[in-house]
Coordinates of C-alpha atoms and ligand atoms in Angstrom, one line a residue:
M1 CA -9.9 -59.3 -12.0
N2 CA -12.9 -57.9 -13.8
L3 CA -14.2 -60.7 -16.0
S4 CA -15.3 -58.4 -18.8
L5 CA -11.7 -57.2 -19.2
A6 CA -10.1 -60.7 -18.7
G7 CA -11.5 -62.1 -22.0
S8 CA -10.6 -59.0 -24.1
T9 CA -8.1 -59.2 -26.9
D10 CA -7.4 -55.5 -26.7
V11 CA -3.9 -54.4 -26.0
V12 CA -5.2 -51.6 -23.9
R13 CA -8.6 -51.6 -22.1
V14 CA -9.4 -48.8 -19.7
R15 CA -12.8 -48.4 -18.1
G16 CA -13.6 -45.4 -15.9
L17 CA -10.0 -44.4 -15.2
T18 CA -9.9 -41.6 -12.7
K19 CA -6.9 -39.8 -11.4
T20 CA -6.8 -37.0 -8.9
Y21 CA -3.9 -34.8 -7.6
A22 CA -4.5 -33.2 -4.2
G23 CA -8.2 -33.6 -4.6
R24 CA -8.4 -32.2 -8.1
T25 CA -9.6 -34.6 -10.7
V26 CA -7.4 -34.4 -13.8
V27 CA -8.6 -37.7 -15.5
D28 CA -12.3 -38.1 -15.0
A29 CA -13.7 -41.6 -15.6
I30 CA -12.3 -42.2 -19.1
D31 CA -12.6 -45.3 -21.3
L32 CA -10.0 -46.2 -23.8
S33 CA -9.4 -49.3 -26.0
I34 CA -6.6 -50.1 -28.3
A35 CA -6.8 -53.2 -30.5
P36 CA -3.6 -55.0 -31.8
G37 CA -2.0 -53.2 -34.7
E38 CA -4.0 -50.0 -34.2
V39 CA -2.5 -46.5 -34.1
V40 CA -4.6 -44.5 -31.6
G41 CA -4.1 -40.8 -31.1
L42 CA -4.8 -39.2 -27.8
I43 CA -5.4 -35.5 -28.5
G44 CA -6.3 -32.5 -26.5
A45 CA -5.0 -29.2 -25.3
N46 CA -2.4 -28.7 -22.6
G47 CA -3.6 -30.1 -19.3
A48 CA -6.3 -32.3 -20.8
G49 CA -4.9 -35.3 -18.9
K50 CA -3.2 -37.1 -21.8
T51 CA 0.2 -37.7 -20.1
T52 CA -1.4 -38.7 -16.8
T53 CA -3.5 -41.3 -18.7
V54 CA -0.4 -42.7 -20.4
E55 CA 1.5 -42.7 -17.1
C56 CA -1.3 -44.8 -15.5
L57 CA -1.1 -47.3 -18.5
Q58 CA 2.6 -47.7 -17.8
G59 CA 2.2 -48.1 -14.0
L60 CA 4.0 -44.8 -13.3
R61 CA 0.9 -43.4 -11.6
R62 CA -1.6 -45.2 -9.5
P63 CA -5.2 -44.5 -10.6
N64 CA -7.8 -43.4 -7.9
G65 CA -10.6 -45.3 -9.7
G66 CA -11.5 -47.4 -12.7
T67 CA -9.9 -50.4 -14.3
V68 CA -6.8 -50.4 -16.4
R69 CA -5.5 -53.4 -18.3
V70 CA -2.6 -53.5 -20.7
F71 CA -2.1 -57.0 -22.3
G72 CA -4.5 -58.1 -19.6
L73 CA -2.2 -57.0 -16.8
D74 CA -2.8 -54.3 -14.2
P75 CA 0.0 -51.7 -14.6
A76 CA -0.3 -50.5 -11.0
A77 CA 0.3 -54.1 -9.6
Q78 CA 2.3 -55.7 -12.4
A79 CA 4.5 -53.0 -13.8
D80 CA 7.6 -55.2 -13.7
R81 CA 5.9 -57.8 -16.1
L82 CA 4.6 -55.1 -18.3
R83 CA 7.7 -53.0 -18.7
P84 CA 9.4 -55.2 -21.3
M85 CA 6.3 -55.2 -23.4
I86 CA 6.0 -51.4 -23.7
G87 CA 8.4 -49.2 -25.6
S88 CA 8.1 -45.5 -24.8
Q89 CA 9.3 -42.2 -26.0
L90 CA 8.1 -39.9 -23.3
Q91 CA 7.5 -36.2 -23.3
D92 CA 10.8 -34.3 -22.5
S93 CA 13.0 -37.3 -23.1
G94 CA 16.7 -36.5 -22.9
L95 CA 20.1 -38.1 -22.9
P96 CA 23.5 -36.9 -21.8
D97 CA 25.0 -34.6 -24.5
R98 CA 28.2 -36.7 -24.8
L99 CA 26.5 -40.0 -25.1
R100 CA 27.0 -41.4 -28.6
V101 CA 24.2 -43.1 -30.5
G102 CA 26.0 -46.5 -30.4
E103 CA 26.5 -46.2 -26.6
A104 CA 22.8 -45.2 -26.1
L105 CA 21.8 -48.5 -27.9
R106 CA 24.1 -50.5 -25.6
L107 CA 22.7 -48.7 -22.5
F108 CA 19.1 -49.3 -23.4
A109 CA 19.3 -52.9 -24.8
G110 CA 17.6 -55.5 -22.6
P111 CA 18.2 -59.2 -22.7
D112 CA 15.8 -59.7 -25.6
A113 CA 16.8 -56.6 -27.6
G114 CA 16.5 -56.6 -31.4
D115 CA 19.2 -55.6 -33.8
G116 CA 20.0 -51.9 -33.1
D117 CA 21.9 -51.5 -36.3
V118 CA 19.0 -52.6 -38.3
L119 CA 16.8 -50.1 -36.5
L120 CA 19.3 -47.3 -37.0
E121 CA 19.3 -48.0 -40.7
R122 CA 15.6 -48.2 -40.9
F123 CA 15.2 -44.7 -39.3
G124 CA 18.0 -43.1 -41.3
L125 CA 20.6 -43.1 -38.6
G126 CA 22.8 -45.9 -39.9
H127 CA 25.7 -43.5 -40.5
R128 CA 25.2 -41.7 -37.1
R129 CA 26.4 -44.4 -34.7
R130 CA 29.4 -42.3 -33.5
L131 CA 27.5 -39.1 -33.2
A132 CA 27.1 -37.5 -29.7
F133 CA 23.5 -36.8 -28.7
G134 CA 24.3 -33.1 -28.1
T135 CA 25.3 -32.6 -31.7
M136 CA 22.2 -34.3 -33.2
S137 CA 19.4 -32.3 -34.9
G138 CA 15.9 -32.3 -33.3
G139 CA 14.7 -34.7 -35.9
E140 CA 17.6 -37.1 -35.5
R141 CA 17.1 -37.0 -31.7
Q142 CA 13.4 -38.0 -32.1
R143 CA 14.3 -40.7 -34.5
L144 CA 16.9 -42.0 -32.0
F145 CA 14.1 -42.0 -29.3
L146 CA 12.0 -44.1 -31.7
V147 CA 14.9 -46.5 -32.2
L148 CA 15.3 -46.8 -28.4
A149 CA 11.6 -47.2 -27.9
L150 CA 11.6 -50.1 -30.3
L151 CA 14.9 -51.6 -29.3
N152 CA 13.6 -54.2 -26.9
R153 CA 10.9 -55.4 -29.4
P154 CA 7.9 -54.0 -27.5
Q155 CA 4.4 -55.1 -28.3
L156 CA 3.0 -51.6 -27.6
V157 CA 4.8 -48.3 -28.4
I158 CA 3.8 -45.1 -26.6
L159 CA 4.9 -41.8 -28.2
D160 CA 4.2 -38.6 -26.2
E161 CA 4.6 -35.3 -28.1
L162 CA 6.9 -37.0 -30.6
T163 CA 7.4 -34.0 -32.8
Q164 CA 7.2 -31.1 -30.4
G165 CA 9.6 -28.3 -31.3
L166 CA 10.6 -29.8 -34.6
D167 CA 10.6 -27.8 -37.8
P168 CA 8.2 -28.9 -40.5
A169 CA 10.8 -30.9 -42.5
A170 CA 12.0 -32.8 -39.4
R171 CA 8.4 -33.4 -38.3
R172 CA 7.7 -35.0 -41.7
E173 CA 10.8 -37.2 -41.4
V174 CA 9.6 -38.4 -38.0
W175 CA 6.0 -39.0 -39.3
A176 CA 7.5 -41.1 -42.1
S177 CA 9.2 -43.2 -39.5
V178 CA 5.9 -43.7 -37.6
T179 CA 4.1 -44.5 -40.8
Q180 CA 6.7 -47.3 -41.4
L181 CA 5.9 -48.7 -37.9
R182 CA 2.2 -48.5 -38.6
E183 CA 2.6 -50.4 -41.9
A184 CA 4.6 -53.0 -40.0
G185 CA 1.5 -53.6 -37.8
T186 CA 3.0 -52.0 -34.6
T187 CA 0.4 -51.1 -32.0
I188 CA 1.0 -47.4 -31.1
L189 CA -0.5 -44.9 -28.7
L190 CA 0.4 -41.5 -29.9
V191 CA -0.1 -38.5 -27.6
T192 CA -0.2 -35.2 -29.3
H193 CA -1.9 -31.8 -29.5
E194 CA -1.0 -31.5 -33.1
L195 CA -4.2 -32.1 -35.1
E196 CA -2.4 -32.6 -38.4
E197 CA -0.2 -35.2 -36.8
A198 CA -3.3 -37.1 -35.7
E199 CA -4.8 -36.9 -39.1
V200 CA -1.6 -38.2 -40.9
L201 CA -0.8 -41.0 -38.5
C202 CA -3.8 -42.3 -36.6
D203 CA -6.4 -45.1 -37.3
R204 CA -8.5 -43.8 -34.5
V205 CA -8.5 -40.6 -32.4
V206 CA -9.6 -40.0 -28.8
A207 CA -10.2 -36.3 -28.1
M208 CA -9.8 -35.3 -24.5
R209 CA -10.6 -32.1 -22.7
A210 CA -10.3 -31.3 -19.0
G211 CA -9.9 -35.0 -18.1
R212 CA -12.8 -36.3 -20.1
V213 CA -13.1 -38.0 -23.5
L214 CA -15.2 -35.7 -25.7
D215 CA -15.5 -38.2 -28.5
S216 CA -13.5 -40.9 -30.3
G217 CA -13.6 -42.6 -33.6
T218 CA -11.8 -43.0 -36.9
P219 CA -10.8 -39.7 -38.6
A220 CA -13.7 -40.2 -41.1
E221 CA -16.3 -40.7 -38.3
L222 CA -15.1 -37.6 -36.4
V223 CA -15.2 -35.5 -39.6
A224 CA -18.7 -36.7 -40.3
R225 CA -19.8 -35.9 -36.7
H226 CA -18.0 -32.6 -36.1
G227 CA -16.6 -31.3 -39.4
G228 CA -19.6 -29.3 -40.5
W229 CA -20.8 -29.3 -44.1
A230 CA -19.2 -30.1 -47.4
T231 CA -19.6 -27.5 -50.1
V232 CA -19.7 -27.9 -53.9
G233 CA -19.3 -24.9 -56.1
F234 CA -19.7 -24.4 -59.9
S235 CA -20.7 -21.7 -62.3
L236 CA -24.1 -21.9 -64.1
P237 CA -24.0 -22.2 -67.9
P238 CA -25.3 -19.0 -69.6
G239 CA -29.0 -19.0 -70.1
R240 CA -30.0 -21.7 -67.6
P241 CA -33.1 -20.7 -65.6
D242 CA -33.0 -20.6 -61.9
D243 CA -35.8 -23.2 -61.5
D244 CA -33.3 -26.0 -62.4
L245 CA -31.7 -25.3 -59.1
A246 CA -34.9 -26.4 -57.2
A247 CA -34.2 -30.0 -58.3
L248 CA -30.6 -29.6 -56.9
R249 CA -32.1 -28.6 -53.5
A250 CA -34.0 -31.9 -53.5
L251 CA -30.9 -34.1 -53.8
P252 CA -30.1 -36.4 -50.8
G253 CA -28.0 -34.7 -48.1
V254 CA -28.4 -31.1 -49.5
Q255 CA -28.8 -28.5 -46.8
S256 CA -28.9 -25.4 -48.9
V257 CA -28.3 -24.1 -52.4
Q258 CA -27.0 -20.6 -52.8
R259 CA -26.6 -18.5 -55.9
H260 CA -24.6 -15.4 -56.4
A261 CA -24.6 -14.1 -60.0
D262 CA -23.6 -17.3 -62.0
Q263 CA -21.9 -19.0 -59.0
V264 CA -23.8 -21.8 -57.4
T265 CA -22.8 -23.3 -54.0
V266 CA -24.4 -26.5 -52.7
I267 CA -24.0 -27.1 -49.0
G268 CA -24.7 -30.4 -47.3
R269 CA -23.4 -33.8 -46.2
R270 CA -20.3 -35.2 -47.9
S271 CA -22.6 -37.3 -50.2
V272 CA -23.7 -34.0 -51.9
I273 CA -20.4 -34.0 -53.8
A274 CA -21.2 -37.2 -55.7
H275 CA -24.9 -36.4 -56.0
T276 CA -24.2 -32.9 -57.4
G277 CA -21.6 -34.2 -59.9
A278 CA -24.0 -36.9 -61.1
W279 CA -26.9 -34.4 -61.3
L280 CA -24.8 -32.0 -63.4
V281 CA -23.7 -34.7 -65.8
R282 CA -27.3 -36.0 -66.2
R283 CA -28.3 -32.5 -67.4
G284 CA -25.3 -32.3 -69.8
W285 CA -23.6 -29.6 -67.7
V286 CA -19.9 -30.3 -67.2
P287 CA -18.7 -27.1 -65.6
E288 CA -14.9 -26.6 -65.9
D289 CA -14.7 -25.0 -62.5
L290 CA -16.5 -27.6 -60.4
R291 CA -14.9 -27.6 -56.9
A292 CA -15.5 -29.4 -53.6
D293 CA -14.5 -28.4 -50.2
V294 CA -14.5 -31.2 -47.6
P295 CA -13.9 -30.6 -43.9
D296 CA -10.8 -32.4 -42.7
L297 CA -10.0 -33.9 -39.3
E298 CA -8.3 -30.7 -38.1
T299 CA -11.4 -28.7 -38.8
A300 CA -13.5 -31.4 -37.0
L301 CA -11.3 -31.6 -34.0
L302 CA -11.0 -27.8 -33.6
A303 CA -14.8 -27.6 -33.7
L304 CA -15.0 -30.4 -31.1
L305 CA -12.3 -29.1 -28.8
D306 CA -13.6 -25.5 -29.0
S307 CA -17.3 -26.5 -28.4
P308 CA -18.9 -25.1 -25.3
P309 CA -18.6 -27.6 -22.4
D310 CA -22.3 -28.5 -22.3
S311 CA -23.0 -28.6 -26.0
P312 CA -24.0 -31.9 -27.7
T313 CA -20.9 -33.2 -29.6
G314 CA -22.7 -35.4 -32.1
S315 CA -24.0 -33.2 -34.9
P316 CA -22.3 -31.2 -37.6
A317 CA -22.4 -27.4 -37.3
P318 CA -25.4 -26.0 -39.1
S319 CA -24.8 -23.5 -41.9
T320 CA -25.6 -19.9 -41.0
T321 CA -25.7 -18.7 -44.6
Q322 CA -28.9 -17.6 -46.3
E323 CA -30.3 -19.6 -49.1
V324 CA -30.6 -17.3 -52.1
A325 CA -31.3 -19.7 -55.0
Ligands
LIG1 P1 0.3 -31.5 -21.9 O1 -0.1 -31.5 -23.3 O2 0.6 -30.1 -21.4 O3 1.3 -32.4 -21.6 P2 -1.7 -33.3 -20.8 O4 -2.9 -33.4 -21.5 O5 -0.7 -34.3 -21.0 O6 -1.0 -31.8 -21.1 P3 -1.3 -33.8 -18.0 O7 0.2 -33.6 -18.1 O8 -1.8 -35.2 -17.8 O9 -2.0 -33.1 -19.2 O10 -1.9 -32.9 -16.8 C1 -3.2 -32.9 -16.5 C2 -3.4 -31.9 -15.3 O11 -2.8 -32.6 -14.2 C3 -2.7 -30.6 -15.5 O12 -3.5 -29.6 -14.9 C4 -1.4 -30.7 -14.7 O13 -1.0 -29.5 -14.1 C5 -1.8 -31.7 -13.5 N1 -0.7 -32.5 -13.1 C6 0.0 -33.4 -13.8 N2 0.9 -34.0 -13.0 C7 0.8 -33.5 -11.8 C8 1.4 -33.8 -10.5 N3 2.4 -34.7 -10.4 N4 0.9 -33.2 -9.4 C9 -0.1 -32.3 -9.5 N5 -0.8 -32.0 -10.7 C10 -0.3 -32.6 -11.8

């Protein structure tokens, strides 16, 4: 066993994981760590290698290279020991249409199973015990899969494309269920290509493309690195001379200041929002229409995932607008 992995307290610790199919590398030397209680999102477009990575973590696929440890165990060699510790809802999960909810619980319950009724109540399915799988709505099915994934009291939960195909209302119900798990301190690996889902649910996001990790970090870190600039807009009080705006340009983090008629736009790092607000108040200007536009995780991840393959991924996109102030 690799000693640097043996002493780790991480639930998941992957170094240099590589997987090839018929000579084609679909997971290319990736690193991934998940600490206890973290919700980590693995995001990326179709074919990025997310599911293959997850399958290697569960011992369903044997890596061609690298080291994989889940609770310190090697999934390829110790899948039997690992299985009871992982609860998974995998992509394309399905159950026979005639199977009732209560029967599914009995079928999936292992020797150390928790109380299925409590779980059904917790995920809004308490009154659905006698319902057949085939008659359940998409949202109910996904919540049942969550219940089944949790039934045997796993220490790690893997959710792969949890809300695929659900309408917005059902998706939000399922998100609320995952948020409950998160608040209860459950360690979760969430595989998704829905950027909003990653933003709502994850403590940390790992962005994959073509088998590689492009970047990883908290949503705030990824927004800072890839989200581009924040903008602050306000209208100038009548009679204020333009030269006041020169001082605005000198504030920390400001990239540019633009003026069109009485409208001023300040572009820069996120800190410009606070600095501009303070600067305005110091001058006794309190514009009623002050507004700030901050890039979100979705904007940041889109920029990252759409970046050209060889571009540096560590700096925000520069503004292309002309400074007119
Ligand atoms: P999706 O979001 O579509 O599920 P993904 O990021 O999970 O995509 P994978 O399912 O891991 O990606 O697939 C990565 C690549 O590996 C894809 O090009 C896929 O076609 C290929 N692949 C997956 N499983 C196999 C297999 N058993 N044999 C050959 N190629 C495979």
